[in-house]
């Protein structure tokens, strides 16, 4: 099993409930394929560098998980079908990847700011 990260950009006009449904559906696909969700981080609404499908903004969701390639393919197939997902990108992480908490305001970030 490999470790992957996916960043998905969701249409900004949908509500929080639809964003939550997409996140839950993604988690269900990965766990049904035998994988495990390690982290889901909702980055929120961001201005895009260029419009995607005529949308100037998008809601970013970052997910780190372990899975085999079949689960990743199924997740990406669902993303291609879902009209609320503007873009997505999945990257296979190296074996030396260490998952850390990079949430703004965490102790690690405050300590490095003081140094």
Short mmCIF file of C-alpha atoms in Angstrom, two decimals:
data_model
loop_
_atom_site.label_atom_id
_atom_site.label_comp_id
_atom_site.label_asym_id
_atom_site.label_seq_id
_atom_site.Cartn_x
_atom_site.Cartn_y
_atom_site.Cartn_z
CA UNK A 1 0.00 0.00 0.00
CA UNK A 2 1.18 3.47 -0.82
CA UNK A 3 0.65 6.78 0.88
CA UNK A 4 -1.09 9.48 -1.17
CA UNK A 5 -2.21 13.07 -0.87
CA UNK A 6 -5.08 14.60 -2.81
CA UNK A 7 -5.99 18.23 -3.18
CA UNK A 8 -9.47 18.79 -4.57
CA UNK A 9 -11.02 22.11 -5.56
CA UNK A 10 -14.77 22.23 -5.11
CA UNK A 11 -17.17 24.67 -6.73
CA UNK A 12 -17.61 27.69 -4.41
CA UNK A 13 -21.35 28.02 -4.99
CA UNK A 14 -22.19 24.75 -3.20
CA UNK A 15 -23.00 24.71 0.49
CA UNK A 16 -21.05 23.25 3.40
CA UNK A 17 -23.28 20.17 3.34
CA UNK A 18 -22.24 19.32 -0.24
CA UNK A 19 -18.56 19.81 0.64
CA UNK A 20 -19.02 17.49 3.61
CA UNK A 21 -20.78 14.92 1.38
CA UNK A 22 -17.87 14.95 -1.09
CA UNK A 23 -15.37 14.50 1.77
CA UNK A 24 -17.40 11.64 3.26
CA UNK A 25 -17.82 9.95 -0.13
CA UNK A 26 -14.05 10.20 -0.71
CA UNK A 27 -13.34 8.69 2.71
CA UNK A 28 -15.85 5.89 2.09
CA UNK A 29 -14.25 4.98 -1.26
CA UNK A 30 -10.80 4.83 0.29
CA UNK A 31 -11.83 2.80 3.34
CA UNK A 32 -13.92 0.37 1.24
CA UNK A 33 -10.82 -0.28 -0.89
CA UNK A 34 -8.87 -1.17 2.25
CA UNK A 35 -7.16 2.17 2.76
CA UNK A 36 -7.04 4.50 5.73
CA UNK A 37 -7.64 8.24 5.96
CA UNK A 38 -4.76 9.87 7.85
CA UNK A 39 -5.73 13.54 7.58
CA UNK A 40 -8.46 15.71 6.08
CA UNK A 41 -7.82 19.43 6.14
CA UNK A 42 -10.36 21.88 4.74
CA UNK A 43 -8.38 24.89 3.58
CA UNK A 44 -11.49 26.86 2.71
CA UNK A 45 -12.40 29.27 -0.05
CA UNK A 46 -9.41 30.60 -2.02
CA UNK A 47 -8.96 32.86 -5.02
CA UNK A 48 -7.77 30.84 -8.03
CA UNK A 49 -4.79 31.94 -10.14
CA UNK A 50 -7.01 31.61 -13.20
CA UNK A 51 -10.73 30.77 -13.62
CA UNK A 52 -11.61 27.07 -13.75
CA UNK A 53 -14.91 26.37 -15.49
CA UNK A 54 -15.63 30.12 -15.21
CA UNK A 55 -15.22 30.05 -11.42
CA UNK A 56 -12.76 32.62 -9.97
CA UNK A 57 -12.70 30.91 -6.54
CA UNK A 58 -12.67 27.36 -5.22
CA UNK A 59 -12.99 25.50 -1.92
CA UNK A 60 -9.83 23.48 -1.24
CA UNK A 61 -9.82 20.13 0.58
CA UNK A 62 -6.51 18.38 1.39
CA UNK A 63 -6.56 14.65 2.15
CA UNK A 64 -3.70 12.30 3.12
CA UNK A 65 -4.40 8.56 3.02
CA UNK A 66 -2.96 5.09 2.49
CA UNK A 67 -4.44 2.95 -0.25
CA UNK A 68 -3.69 0.76 -3.20
CA UNK A 69 -3.96 2.04 -6.74
CA UNK A 70 -7.48 0.61 -7.27
CA UNK A 71 -8.93 2.87 -4.57
CA UNK A 72 -7.17 5.91 -6.02
CA UNK A 73 -8.50 5.15 -9.50
CA UNK A 74 -12.07 4.81 -8.17
CA UNK A 75 -11.82 8.08 -6.21
CA UNK A 76 -10.53 9.94 -9.29
CA UNK A 77 -13.29 8.39 -11.43
CA UNK A 78 -15.91 9.76 -9.04
CA UNK A 79 -14.20 13.19 -9.05
CA UNK A 80 -14.34 13.27 -12.88
CA UNK A 81 -18.08 12.51 -12.81
CA UNK A 82 -18.99 14.97 -10.02
CA UNK A 83 -19.77 18.39 -11.50
CA UNK A 84 -19.07 20.07 -8.14
CA UNK A 85 -15.38 19.08 -8.25
CA UNK A 86 -13.57 21.64 -10.40
CA UNK A 87 -10.08 20.09 -10.24
CA UNK A 88 -8.15 17.50 -8.26
CA UNK A 89 -4.61 16.24 -8.04
CA UNK A 90 -3.36 13.06 -6.37
CA UNK A 91 0.32 12.50 -5.63
CA UNK A 92 1.99 9.34 -4.35
CA UNK A 93 4.19 10.26 -1.41
CA UNK A 94 7.65 8.88 -0.77
CA UNK A 95 8.46 6.43 1.99
CA UNK A 96 10.25 9.15 3.95
CA UNK A 97 7.14 11.38 4.16
CA UNK A 98 6.26 12.36 7.73
CA UNK A 99 2.75 13.60 8.46
CA UNK A 100 2.83 16.72 10.64
CA UNK A 101 0.19 19.13 11.86
CA UNK A 102 0.53 22.33 9.84
CA UNK A 103 -2.67 23.96 11.04
CA UNK A 104 -2.14 27.72 11.58
CA UNK A 105 -1.65 28.59 15.22
CA UNK A 106 -0.11 25.28 16.28
CA UNK A 107 2.76 25.20 18.76
CA UNK A 108 5.34 24.15 16.13
CA UNK A 109 4.56 27.17 14.00
CA UNK A 110 4.63 29.54 17.00
CA UNK A 111 7.99 28.17 18.16
CA UNK A 112 9.56 28.58 14.73
CA UNK A 113 8.23 32.15 14.54
CA UNK A 114 9.94 32.99 17.85
CA UNK A 115 13.31 31.59 16.73
#
